[in-house]
mmCIF file of C-alpha atoms in Angstrom:
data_model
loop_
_atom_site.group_PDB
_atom_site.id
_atom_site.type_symbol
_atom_site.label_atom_id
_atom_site.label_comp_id
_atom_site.label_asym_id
_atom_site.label_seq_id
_atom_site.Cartn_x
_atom_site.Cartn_y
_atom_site.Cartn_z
ATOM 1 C CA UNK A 166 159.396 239.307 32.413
ATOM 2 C CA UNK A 167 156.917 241.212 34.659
ATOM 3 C CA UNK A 168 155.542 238.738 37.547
ATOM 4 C CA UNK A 169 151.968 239.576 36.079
ATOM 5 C CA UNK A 170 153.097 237.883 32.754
ATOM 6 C CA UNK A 171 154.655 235.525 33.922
ATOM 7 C CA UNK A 172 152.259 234.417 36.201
ATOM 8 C CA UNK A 173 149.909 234.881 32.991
ATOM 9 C CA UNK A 174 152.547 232.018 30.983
ATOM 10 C CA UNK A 175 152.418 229.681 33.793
ATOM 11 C CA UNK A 176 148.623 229.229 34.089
ATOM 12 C CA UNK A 177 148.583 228.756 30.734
ATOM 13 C CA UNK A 178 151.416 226.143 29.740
ATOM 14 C CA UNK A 179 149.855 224.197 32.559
ATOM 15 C CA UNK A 180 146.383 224.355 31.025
ATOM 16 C CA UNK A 181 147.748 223.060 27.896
ATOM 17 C CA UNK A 182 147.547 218.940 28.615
ATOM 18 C CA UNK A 183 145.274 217.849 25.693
ATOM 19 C CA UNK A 184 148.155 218.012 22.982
ATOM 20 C CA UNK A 185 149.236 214.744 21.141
ATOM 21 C CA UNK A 186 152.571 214.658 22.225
ATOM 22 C CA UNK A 187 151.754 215.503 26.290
ATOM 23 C CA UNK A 188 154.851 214.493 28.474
ATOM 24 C CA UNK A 189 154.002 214.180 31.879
ATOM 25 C CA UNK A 190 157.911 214.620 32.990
ATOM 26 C CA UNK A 191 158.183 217.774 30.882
ATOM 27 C CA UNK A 192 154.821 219.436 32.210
ATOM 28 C CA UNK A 193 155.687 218.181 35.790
ATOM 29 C CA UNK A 194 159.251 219.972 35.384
ATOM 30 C CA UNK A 195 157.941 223.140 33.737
ATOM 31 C CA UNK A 196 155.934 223.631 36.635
ATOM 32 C CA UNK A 197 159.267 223.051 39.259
ATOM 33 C CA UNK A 198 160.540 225.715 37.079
ATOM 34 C CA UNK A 199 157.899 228.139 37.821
ATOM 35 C CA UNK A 200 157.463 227.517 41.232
ATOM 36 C CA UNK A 201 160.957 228.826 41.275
ATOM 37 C CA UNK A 202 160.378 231.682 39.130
ATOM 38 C CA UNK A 203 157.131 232.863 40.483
ATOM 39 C CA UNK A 204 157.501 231.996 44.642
ATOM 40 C CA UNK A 205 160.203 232.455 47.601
ATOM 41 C CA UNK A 206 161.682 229.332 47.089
ATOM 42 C CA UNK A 207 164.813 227.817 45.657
ATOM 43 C CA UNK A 208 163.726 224.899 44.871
ATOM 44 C CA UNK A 209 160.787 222.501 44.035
ATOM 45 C CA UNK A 210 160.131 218.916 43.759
ATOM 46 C CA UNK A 211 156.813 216.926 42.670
ATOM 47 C CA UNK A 212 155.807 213.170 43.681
ATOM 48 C CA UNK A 213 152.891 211.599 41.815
ATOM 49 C CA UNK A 214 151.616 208.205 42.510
ATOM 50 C CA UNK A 215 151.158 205.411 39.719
ATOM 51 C CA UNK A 216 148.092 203.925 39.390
ATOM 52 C CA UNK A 217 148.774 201.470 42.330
ATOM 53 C CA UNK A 218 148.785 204.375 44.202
ATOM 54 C CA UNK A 219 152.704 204.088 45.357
ATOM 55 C CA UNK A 220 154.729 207.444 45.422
ATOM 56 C CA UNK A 221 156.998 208.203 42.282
ATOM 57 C CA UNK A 222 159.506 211.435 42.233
ATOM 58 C CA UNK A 223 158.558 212.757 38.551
ATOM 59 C CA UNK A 224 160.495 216.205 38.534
ATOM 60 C CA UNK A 225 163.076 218.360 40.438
ATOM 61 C CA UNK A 226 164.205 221.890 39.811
ATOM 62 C CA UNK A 227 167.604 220.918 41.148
ATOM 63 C CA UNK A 228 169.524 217.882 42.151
ATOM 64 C CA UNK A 229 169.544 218.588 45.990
ATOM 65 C CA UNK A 230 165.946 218.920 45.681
ATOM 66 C CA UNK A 231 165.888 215.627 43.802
ATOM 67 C CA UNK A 232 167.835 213.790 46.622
ATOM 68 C CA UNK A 233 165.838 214.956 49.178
ATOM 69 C CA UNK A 234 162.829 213.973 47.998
ATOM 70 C CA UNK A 235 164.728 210.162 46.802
ATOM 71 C CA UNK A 236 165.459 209.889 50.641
ATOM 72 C CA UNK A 237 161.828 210.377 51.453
ATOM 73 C CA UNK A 238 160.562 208.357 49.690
ATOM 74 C CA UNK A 239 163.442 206.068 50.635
ATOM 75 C CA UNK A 240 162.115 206.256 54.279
ATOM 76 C CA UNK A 241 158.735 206.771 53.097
ATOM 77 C CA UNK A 242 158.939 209.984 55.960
ATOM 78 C CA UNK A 243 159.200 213.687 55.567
ATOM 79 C CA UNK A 244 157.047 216.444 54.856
ATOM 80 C CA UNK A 245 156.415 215.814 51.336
ATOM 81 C CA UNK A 246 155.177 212.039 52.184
ATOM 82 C CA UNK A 247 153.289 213.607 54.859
ATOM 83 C CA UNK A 248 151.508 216.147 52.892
ATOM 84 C CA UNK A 249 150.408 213.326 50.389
ATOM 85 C CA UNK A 250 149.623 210.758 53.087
ATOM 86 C CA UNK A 251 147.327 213.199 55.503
ATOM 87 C CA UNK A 252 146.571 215.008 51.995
ATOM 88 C CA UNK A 253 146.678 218.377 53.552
ATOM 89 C CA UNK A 254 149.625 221.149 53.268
ATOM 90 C CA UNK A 255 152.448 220.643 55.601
ATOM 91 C CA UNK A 256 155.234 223.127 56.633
ATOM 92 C CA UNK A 257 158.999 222.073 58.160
ATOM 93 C CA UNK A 258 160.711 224.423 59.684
ATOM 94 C CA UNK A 259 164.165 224.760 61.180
ATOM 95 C CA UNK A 260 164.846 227.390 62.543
ATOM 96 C CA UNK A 261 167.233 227.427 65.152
ATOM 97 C CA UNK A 262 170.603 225.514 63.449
ATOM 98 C CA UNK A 263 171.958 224.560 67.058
ATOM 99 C CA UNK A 264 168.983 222.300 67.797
ATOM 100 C CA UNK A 265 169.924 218.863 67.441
ATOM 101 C CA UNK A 266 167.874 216.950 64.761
ATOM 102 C CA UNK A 267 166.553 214.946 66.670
ATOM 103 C CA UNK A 268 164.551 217.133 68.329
ATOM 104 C CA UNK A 269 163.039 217.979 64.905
ATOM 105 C CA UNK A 270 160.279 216.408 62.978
ATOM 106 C CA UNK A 271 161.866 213.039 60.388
ATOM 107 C CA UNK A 272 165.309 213.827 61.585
ATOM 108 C CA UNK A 273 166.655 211.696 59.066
ATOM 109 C CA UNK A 274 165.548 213.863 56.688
ATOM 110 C CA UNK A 275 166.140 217.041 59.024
ATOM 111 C CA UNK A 276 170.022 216.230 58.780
ATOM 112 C CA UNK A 277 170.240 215.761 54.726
ATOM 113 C CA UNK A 278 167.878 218.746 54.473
ATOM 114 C CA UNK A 279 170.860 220.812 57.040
ATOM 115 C CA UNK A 280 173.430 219.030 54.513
ATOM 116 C CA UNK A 281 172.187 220.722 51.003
ATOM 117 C CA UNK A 282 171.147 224.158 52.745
ATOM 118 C CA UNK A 283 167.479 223.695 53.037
ATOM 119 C CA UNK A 284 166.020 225.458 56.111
ATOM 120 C CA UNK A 285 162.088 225.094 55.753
ATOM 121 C CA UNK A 286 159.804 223.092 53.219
ATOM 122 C CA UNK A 287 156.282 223.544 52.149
ATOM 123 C CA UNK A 288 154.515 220.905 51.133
ATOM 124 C CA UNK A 289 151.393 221.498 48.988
ATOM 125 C CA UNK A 290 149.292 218.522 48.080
ATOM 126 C CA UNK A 291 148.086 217.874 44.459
ATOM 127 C CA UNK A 292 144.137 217.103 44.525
ATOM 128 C CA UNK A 293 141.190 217.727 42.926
ATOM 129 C CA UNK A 294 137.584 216.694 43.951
ATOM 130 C CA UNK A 295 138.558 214.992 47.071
ATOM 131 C CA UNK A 296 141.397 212.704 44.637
ATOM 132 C CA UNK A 297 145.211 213.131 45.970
ATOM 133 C CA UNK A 298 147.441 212.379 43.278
ATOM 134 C CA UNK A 299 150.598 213.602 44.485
ATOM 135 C CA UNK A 300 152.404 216.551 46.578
ATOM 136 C CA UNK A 301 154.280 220.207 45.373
ATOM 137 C CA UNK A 302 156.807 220.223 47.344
ATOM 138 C CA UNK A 303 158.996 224.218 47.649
ATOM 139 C CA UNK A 304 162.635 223.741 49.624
ATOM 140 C CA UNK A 305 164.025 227.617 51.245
ATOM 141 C CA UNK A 306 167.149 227.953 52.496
ATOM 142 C CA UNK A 307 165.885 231.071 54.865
ATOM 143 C CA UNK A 308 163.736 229.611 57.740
ATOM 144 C CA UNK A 309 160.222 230.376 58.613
ATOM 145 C CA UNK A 310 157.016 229.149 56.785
ATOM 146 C CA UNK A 311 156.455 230.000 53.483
ATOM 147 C CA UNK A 312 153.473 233.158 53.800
ATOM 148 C CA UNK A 313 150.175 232.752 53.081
ATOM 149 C CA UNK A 314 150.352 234.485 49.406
ATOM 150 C CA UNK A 315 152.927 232.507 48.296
ATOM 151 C CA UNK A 316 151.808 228.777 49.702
ATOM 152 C CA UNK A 317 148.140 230.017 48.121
ATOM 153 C CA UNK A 318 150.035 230.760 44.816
ATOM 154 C CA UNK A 319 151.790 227.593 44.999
ATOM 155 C CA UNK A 320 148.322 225.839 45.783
ATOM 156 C CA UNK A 321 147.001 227.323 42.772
ATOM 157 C CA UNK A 322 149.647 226.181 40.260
ATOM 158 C CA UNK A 323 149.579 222.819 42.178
ATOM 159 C CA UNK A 324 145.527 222.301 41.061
ATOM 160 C CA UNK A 325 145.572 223.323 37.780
ATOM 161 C CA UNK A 326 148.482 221.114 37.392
ATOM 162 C CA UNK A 327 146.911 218.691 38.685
ATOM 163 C CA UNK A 328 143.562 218.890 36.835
ATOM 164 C CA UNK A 329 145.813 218.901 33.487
ATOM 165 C CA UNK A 330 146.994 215.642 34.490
ATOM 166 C CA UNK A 331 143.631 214.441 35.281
ATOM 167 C CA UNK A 332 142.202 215.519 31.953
ATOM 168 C CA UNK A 333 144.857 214.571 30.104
ATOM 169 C CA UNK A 334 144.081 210.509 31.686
ATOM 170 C CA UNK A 335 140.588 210.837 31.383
ATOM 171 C CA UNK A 336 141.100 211.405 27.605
ATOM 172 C CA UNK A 337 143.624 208.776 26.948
ATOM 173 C CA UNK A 338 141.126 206.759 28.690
ATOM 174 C CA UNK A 339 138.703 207.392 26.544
ATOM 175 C CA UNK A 340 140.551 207.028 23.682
ATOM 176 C CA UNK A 341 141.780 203.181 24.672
ATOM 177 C CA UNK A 342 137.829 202.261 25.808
ATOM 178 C CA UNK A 343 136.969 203.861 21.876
ATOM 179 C CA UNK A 344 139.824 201.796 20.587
ATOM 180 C CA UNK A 345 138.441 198.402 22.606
ATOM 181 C CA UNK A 346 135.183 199.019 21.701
ATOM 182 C CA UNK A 347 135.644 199.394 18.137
ATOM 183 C CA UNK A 348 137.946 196.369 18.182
ATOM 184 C CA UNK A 349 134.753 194.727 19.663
ATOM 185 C CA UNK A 350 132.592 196.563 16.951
ATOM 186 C CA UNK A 351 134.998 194.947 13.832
ATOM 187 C CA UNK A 352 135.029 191.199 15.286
ATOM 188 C CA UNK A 353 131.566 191.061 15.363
ATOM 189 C CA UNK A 354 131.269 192.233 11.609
ATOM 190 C CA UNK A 355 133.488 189.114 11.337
ATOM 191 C CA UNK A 356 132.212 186.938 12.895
ATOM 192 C CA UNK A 357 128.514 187.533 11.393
ATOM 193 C CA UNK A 358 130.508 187.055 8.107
ATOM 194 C CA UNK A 359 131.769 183.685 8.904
ATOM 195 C CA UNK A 360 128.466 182.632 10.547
ATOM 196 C CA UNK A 361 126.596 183.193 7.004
ATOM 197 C CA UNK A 362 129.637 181.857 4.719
ATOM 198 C CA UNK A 363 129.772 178.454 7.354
ATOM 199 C CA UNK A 364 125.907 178.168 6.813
ATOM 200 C CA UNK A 365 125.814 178.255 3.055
ATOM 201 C CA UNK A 366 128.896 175.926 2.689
ATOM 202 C CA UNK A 367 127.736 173.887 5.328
ATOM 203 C CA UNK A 368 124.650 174.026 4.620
ATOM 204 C CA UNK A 369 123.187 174.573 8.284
ATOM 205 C CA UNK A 370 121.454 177.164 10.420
ATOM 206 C CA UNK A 371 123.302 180.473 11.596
ATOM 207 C CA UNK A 372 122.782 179.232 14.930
ATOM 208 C CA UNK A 373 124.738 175.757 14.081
ATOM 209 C CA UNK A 374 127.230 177.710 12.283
ATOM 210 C CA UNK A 375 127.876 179.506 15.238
ATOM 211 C CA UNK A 376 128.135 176.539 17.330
ATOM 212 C CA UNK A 377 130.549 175.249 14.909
ATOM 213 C CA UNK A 378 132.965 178.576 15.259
ATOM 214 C CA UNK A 379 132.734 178.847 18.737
ATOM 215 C CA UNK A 380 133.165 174.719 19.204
ATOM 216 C CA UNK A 381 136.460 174.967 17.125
ATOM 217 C CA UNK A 382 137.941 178.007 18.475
ATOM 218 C CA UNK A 383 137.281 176.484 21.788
ATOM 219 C CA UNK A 384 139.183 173.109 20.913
ATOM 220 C CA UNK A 385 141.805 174.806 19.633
ATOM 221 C CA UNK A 386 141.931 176.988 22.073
ATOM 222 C CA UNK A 387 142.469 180.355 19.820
ATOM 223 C CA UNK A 388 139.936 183.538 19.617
ATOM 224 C CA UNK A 389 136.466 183.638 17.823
ATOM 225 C CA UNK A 390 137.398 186.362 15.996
ATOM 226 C CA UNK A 391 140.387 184.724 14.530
ATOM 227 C CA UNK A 392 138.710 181.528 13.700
ATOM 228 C CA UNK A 393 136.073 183.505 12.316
ATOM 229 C CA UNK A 394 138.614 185.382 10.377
ATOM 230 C CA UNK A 395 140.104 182.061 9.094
ATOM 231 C CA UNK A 396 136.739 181.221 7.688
ATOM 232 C CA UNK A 397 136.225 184.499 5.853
ATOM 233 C CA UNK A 398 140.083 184.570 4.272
ATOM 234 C CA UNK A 399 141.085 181.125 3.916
ATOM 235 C CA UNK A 400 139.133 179.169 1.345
ATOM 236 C CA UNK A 401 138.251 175.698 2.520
ATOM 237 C CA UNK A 402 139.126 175.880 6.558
ATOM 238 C CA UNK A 403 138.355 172.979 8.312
ATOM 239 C CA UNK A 404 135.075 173.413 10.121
ATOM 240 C CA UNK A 405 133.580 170.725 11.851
ATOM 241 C CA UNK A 406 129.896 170.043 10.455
ATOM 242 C CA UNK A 407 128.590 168.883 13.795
ATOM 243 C CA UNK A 408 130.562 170.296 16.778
ATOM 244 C CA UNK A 409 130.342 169.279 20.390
ATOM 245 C CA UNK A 410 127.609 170.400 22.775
ATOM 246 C CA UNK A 411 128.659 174.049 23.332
ATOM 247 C CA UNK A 412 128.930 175.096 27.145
ATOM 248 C CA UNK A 413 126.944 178.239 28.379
ATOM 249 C CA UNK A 414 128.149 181.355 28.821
ATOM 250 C CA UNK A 415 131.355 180.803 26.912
ATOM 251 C CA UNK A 416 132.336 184.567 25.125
ATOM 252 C CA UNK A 417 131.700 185.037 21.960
#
């Protein structure tokens, strides 16, 4: 495929978040895959952080890649946890094999990187609107820095990937604060329904008929909504007449 096309593809499989059956892992890999296809790299690897904000490896276009970035985070040290930390792109380079690695930045993970062939990394961080959710990280075995119109390629995947992901949270978001707040919407149907059966068998105000569900759920130390539910279900369930005084500000 021409690098115009397939540049074309990339751009838009990682648009595509809003589906029903969205995998993070697959998306995250797809886009390893076209790092690789599309730049002068060998490999890629992506870290995302959960929401308490710790570092996760979530894909890896190759298991050397994978280890690398496992020993990073390992160490929590290395140019990928250093892109993601100062949330700005950062470049390792080595480029003279005789140095010792020592003398190089994280020479822990100087040496493993020397082990599995990797000569430079460029780490590219995964942001939108001032939010860092993660690094892009693309492994060479040829020293040098990755050029400019490859690490601004790489950039570009890395935001619209990362926007996806952002969407794609925002909606399921949405969709569990609908969920709660129609939950919320249906108890209070049932509760108003016990409320006005407990005052007619009762024979007392709404307001005491309240008191009375809210008295009993809180002796019995169960939900409203499922004492109110027992009311409107179960014929005959024990409601005291004339609860205890009711404390303020108890839920309802």
């Amino acid at each position: 495929m021409p690098r115009e096309e397939a540049l074309i593809t990339a751009f838009v499989e990682l648009a595509d978040t809003l589906v029903e059956d969205f995998d993070v892992i697959e998306f995250l890999n797809r886009l390893a895959g076209h790092c690789v296809s599309l730049l002068d790299v060998e490999a890629a690897g992506i870290l995302l952080t959960n929401p308490q904000g710790r570092l996760h490896l979530i894909a890896a276009s190759s298991e050397k890649a994978r280890l690398l970035e496992l020993l990073q985070l390992q160490g929590y040290q290395g140019p990928c946890v250093a892109c993601y930390t100062e949330r700005r792109r950062v470049d390792y380079d080595d480029a003279d094999l005789q140095a010792p690695v020592t003398n190089l930045p994280w020479p822990r993970f100087a040496k493993a990187a020397r082990q599995e062939g990797f000569r430079s990394v460029c780490a590219l961080p995964m942001r939108h609107n001032g939010q860092v959710i993660g690094a892009l990280n693309l492994f060479r075995t040829e020293a040098g820095v990755l050029d400019d119109r490859n690490a601004m390629l790489g950039q570009a995947l890395a935001d619209i990937a990362t926007i996806g992901i952002l969407q794609e949270r925002a909606s399921r978001q949405r969709e569990i604060l609908a969920q709660q707040l129609q939950h919320a919407l249906d108890s209070r149907v049932i509760i108003e329904q016990a409320k006005g059966f407990l005052a007619h068998r009762l024979q007392v105000s709404l307001d005491d008929a309240f008191k009375a569900l809210r008295a009993t759920a809180r002796n019995g130390n169960r939900k409203l909504v499922d004492v109110a539910l027992q009311v409107v279900t179960v014929p005959g369930s024990a409601i005291p007449r004339h609860p205890i005084a009711d404390p303020a500000g108890e839920d309802s």
